[in-house]
Amino acid sequence: MRYAAIMIIGSAALALAACEKAVEAPFDRGVCYAVEVGAEGEAPRFNKVADNQPQIEFCAARLEEVRLRFLRMGGSRQEITGSYQGQFIFIDRGGVWLSQTLDGGRFNAMARTGDGRLAMPGAIQRAIDGTPVAVSANSEPDPTAPPAP
């Protein structure tokens, strides 16, 4: 009898959690937003950071600028959340992460190099212990560069 009551209460709680409406990122074309997660029960606020951003990486760069500007002004928050065309962007000390939902699984889009810059994960050379050393050099010559003397 007690087991059945616990199961009923547990399934009711799961049903209520499943009915909770997920937060969706705005789909405005080319607009980059910073997301301020509200207190419990409040909807997050989407604050426009930049217009005319051609790709999600450009939006991530604008959000990184905001994060660094706040740190230089004496802030202590190391993470910032943003959104771009329906995707959520999470920036922290480790790099840039993307997700379809605000609290779902995240995909690593950019990692930090040894000097703190952001780069695509495959472009970073790493030491044997896994720490970033440098960004790998471009193997192809720049076609716009003047010829070497």
CSV table of C-alpha atoms in Angstrom, one decimal:
chain,number,residue,atom,x,y,z
A,1,MET,CA,0.0,0.0,0.0
A,2,ARG,CA,2.8,2.4,1.0
A,3,TYR,CA,4.8,1.5,-2.2
A,4,ALA,CA,1.7,2.3,-4.4
A,5,ALA,CA,1.2,5.7,-2.8
A,6,ILE,CA,4.9,6.6,-3.3
A,7,MET,CA,4.7,5.5,-7.0
A,8,ILE,CA,1.5,7.5,-7.6
A,9,ILE,CA,3.1,10.7,-6.0
A,10,GLY,CA,6.3,10.1,-8.0
A,11,SER,CA,4.5,9.7,-11.3
A,12,ALA,CA,2.3,12.8,-10.6
A,13,ALA,CA,5.5,14.8,-10.0
A,14,LEU,CA,7.0,13.6,-13.2
A,15,ALA,CA,3.8,14.4,-15.1
A,16,LEU,CA,3.8,18.0,-13.8
A,17,ALA,CA,7.5,18.4,-14.6
A,18,ALA,CA,6.9,17.2,-18.2
A,19,CYS,CA,4.1,19.8,-18.6
A,20,GLU,CA,6.4,22.6,-17.7
A,21,LYS,CA,6.9,24.8,-20.7
A,22,ALA,CA,10.5,24.9,-21.9
A,23,VAL,CA,12.2,28.3,-22.5
A,24,GLU,CA,12.7,29.0,-26.2
A,25,ALA,CA,15.4,31.3,-27.5
A,26,PRO,CA,14.2,34.0,-29.9
A,27,PHE,CA,14.6,33.2,-33.7
A,28,ASP,CA,15.3,36.8,-34.8
A,29,ARG,CA,17.6,36.6,-37.8
A,30,GLY,CA,21.2,37.9,-37.0
A,31,VAL,CA,20.3,39.2,-33.5
A,32,CYS,CA,22.5,38.2,-30.5
A,33,TYR,CA,21.0,38.2,-27.1
A,34,ALA,CA,22.4,38.0,-23.5
A,35,VAL,CA,20.2,35.9,-21.4
A,36,GLU,CA,19.6,36.8,-17.7
A,37,VAL,CA,18.0,33.8,-15.9
A,38,GLY,CA,15.4,35.1,-13.6
A,39,ALA,CA,14.7,34.0,-10.0
A,40,GLU,CA,12.9,30.7,-9.5
A,41,GLY,CA,9.6,30.8,-11.3
A,42,GLU,CA,10.5,33.9,-13.4
A,43,ALA,CA,11.0,33.8,-17.1
A,44,PRO,CA,14.5,34.6,-18.3
A,45,ARG,CA,15.1,38.1,-19.9
A,46,PHE,CA,16.7,38.4,-23.4
A,47,ASN,CA,18.7,41.6,-23.7
A,48,LYS,CA,19.9,42.5,-27.2
A,49,VAL,CA,23.7,42.7,-27.5
A,50,ALA,CA,24.2,43.1,-31.3
A,51,ASP,CA,22.4,43.1,-34.6
A,52,ASN,CA,23.5,41.8,-38.0
A,53,GLN,CA,25.6,38.9,-36.7
A,54,PRO,CA,26.2,36.6,-39.7
A,55,GLN,CA,27.0,33.4,-37.7
A,56,ILE,CA,26.7,32.1,-34.2
A,57,GLU,CA,30.5,32.4,-33.7
A,58,PHE,CA,30.2,36.2,-34.1
A,59,CYS,CA,27.5,36.3,-31.5
A,60,ALA,CA,29.8,34.2,-29.2
A,61,ALA,CA,32.6,36.8,-29.7
A,62,ARG,CA,30.2,39.7,-28.8
A,63,LEU,CA,29.1,37.8,-25.6
A,64,GLU,CA,32.8,37.1,-24.7
A,65,GLU,CA,33.4,40.9,-25.1
A,66,VAL,CA,30.5,41.5,-22.6
A,67,ARG,CA,31.9,38.9,-20.2
A,68,LEU,CA,35.4,40.4,-20.3
A,69,ARG,CA,34.0,44.0,-19.9
A,70,PHE,CA,32.1,43.0,-16.8
A,71,LEU,CA,35.2,41.3,-15.3
A,72,ARG,CA,37.3,44.4,-16.0
A,73,MET,CA,34.7,46.6,-14.2
A,74,GLY,CA,35.2,44.4,-11.1
A,75,GLY,CA,32.5,41.8,-11.6
A,76,SER,CA,33.2,38.2,-10.5
A,77,ARG,CA,30.8,36.3,-12.7
A,78,GLN,CA,32.9,34.0,-15.0
A,79,GLU,CA,30.0,32.6,-17.1
A,80,ILE,CA,27.6,34.3,-19.5
A,81,THR,CA,24.6,32.9,-21.3
A,82,GLY,CA,23.3,34.1,-24.6
A,83,SER,CA,21.2,33.1,-27.6
A,84,TYR,CA,21.3,33.3,-31.3
A,85,GLN,CA,18.6,32.3,-33.8
A,86,GLY,CA,17.0,29.7,-31.5
A,87,GLN,CA,20.3,28.3,-30.0
A,88,PHE,CA,21.6,29.0,-26.5
A,89,ILE,CA,25.2,29.9,-26.1
A,90,PHE,CA,27.1,29.3,-22.8
A,91,ILE,CA,30.5,30.9,-22.3
A,92,ASP,CA,32.8,30.1,-19.4
A,93,ARG,CA,36.5,29.7,-18.6
A,94,GLY,CA,36.6,26.5,-20.6
A,95,GLY,CA,35.2,27.9,-23.8
A,96,VAL,CA,31.9,28.2,-25.7
A,97,TRP,CA,29.1,25.6,-25.5
A,98,LEU,CA,25.9,25.4,-27.6
A,99,SER,CA,22.5,23.9,-26.7
A,100,GLN,CA,19.0,23.7,-28.1
A,101,THR,CA,17.6,24.3,-24.6
A,102,LEU,CA,18.5,26.4,-21.6
A,103,ASP,CA,19.1,23.4,-19.3
A,104,GLY,CA,19.8,20.6,-21.8
A,105,GLY,CA,22.9,18.9,-23.0
A,106,ARG,CA,25.7,21.1,-24.4
A,107,PHE,CA,28.0,20.8,-27.4
A,108,ASN,CA,31.5,22.2,-27.2
A,109,ALA,CA,31.8,24.7,-30.1
A,110,MET,CA,35.0,26.6,-29.1
A,111,ALA,CA,37.8,25.9,-26.6
A,112,ARG,CA,40.3,28.2,-25.0
A,113,THR,CA,43.9,28.2,-26.2
A,114,GLY,CA,46.8,28.4,-23.8
A,115,ASP,CA,46.7,32.2,-23.8
A,116,GLY,CA,42.9,32.4,-23.3
A,117,ARG,CA,41.7,33.1,-26.8
A,118,LEU,CA,38.8,31.1,-28.3
A,119,ALA,CA,39.5,28.7,-31.2
A,120,MET,CA,37.8,25.6,-32.8
A,121,PRO,CA,38.8,22.6,-30.7
A,122,GLY,CA,40.5,20.8,-33.5
A,123,ALA,CA,42.8,23.7,-34.2
A,124,ILE,CA,44.4,23.7,-30.7
A,125,GLN,CA,47.7,21.9,-30.3
A,126,ARG,CA,47.9,20.2,-26.9
A,127,ALA,CA,50.7,19.0,-24.7
A,128,ILE,CA,50.9,15.3,-23.7
A,129,ASP,CA,48.9,16.1,-20.5
A,130,GLY,CA,46.1,17.7,-22.5
A,131,THR,CA,46.8,21.3,-21.7
A,132,PRO,CA,46.5,23.7,-24.7
A,133,VAL,CA,49.8,24.8,-26.1
A,134,ALA,CA,49.0,26.9,-29.2
A,135,VAL,CA,46.7,27.3,-32.2
A,136,SER,CA,48.0,25.2,-35.1
A,137,ALA,CA,49.4,27.1,-38.0
A,138,ASN,CA,47.6,27.2,-41.3
A,139,SER,CA,49.3,24.7,-43.6
A,140,GLU,CA,48.2,26.5,-46.8
A,141,PRO,CA,49.9,29.8,-47.8
A,142,ASP,CA,47.7,32.9,-47.8
A,143,PRO,CA,46.8,33.6,-51.4
A,144,THR,CA,46.4,37.3,-50.7
A,145,ALA,CA,49.9,37.7,-49.2
A,146,PRO,CA,52.7,39.2,-51.3
A,147,PRO,CA,55.3,36.7,-52.5
A,148,ALA,CA,58.3,36.1,-50.3
A,149,PRO,CA,61.5,37.9,-51.4
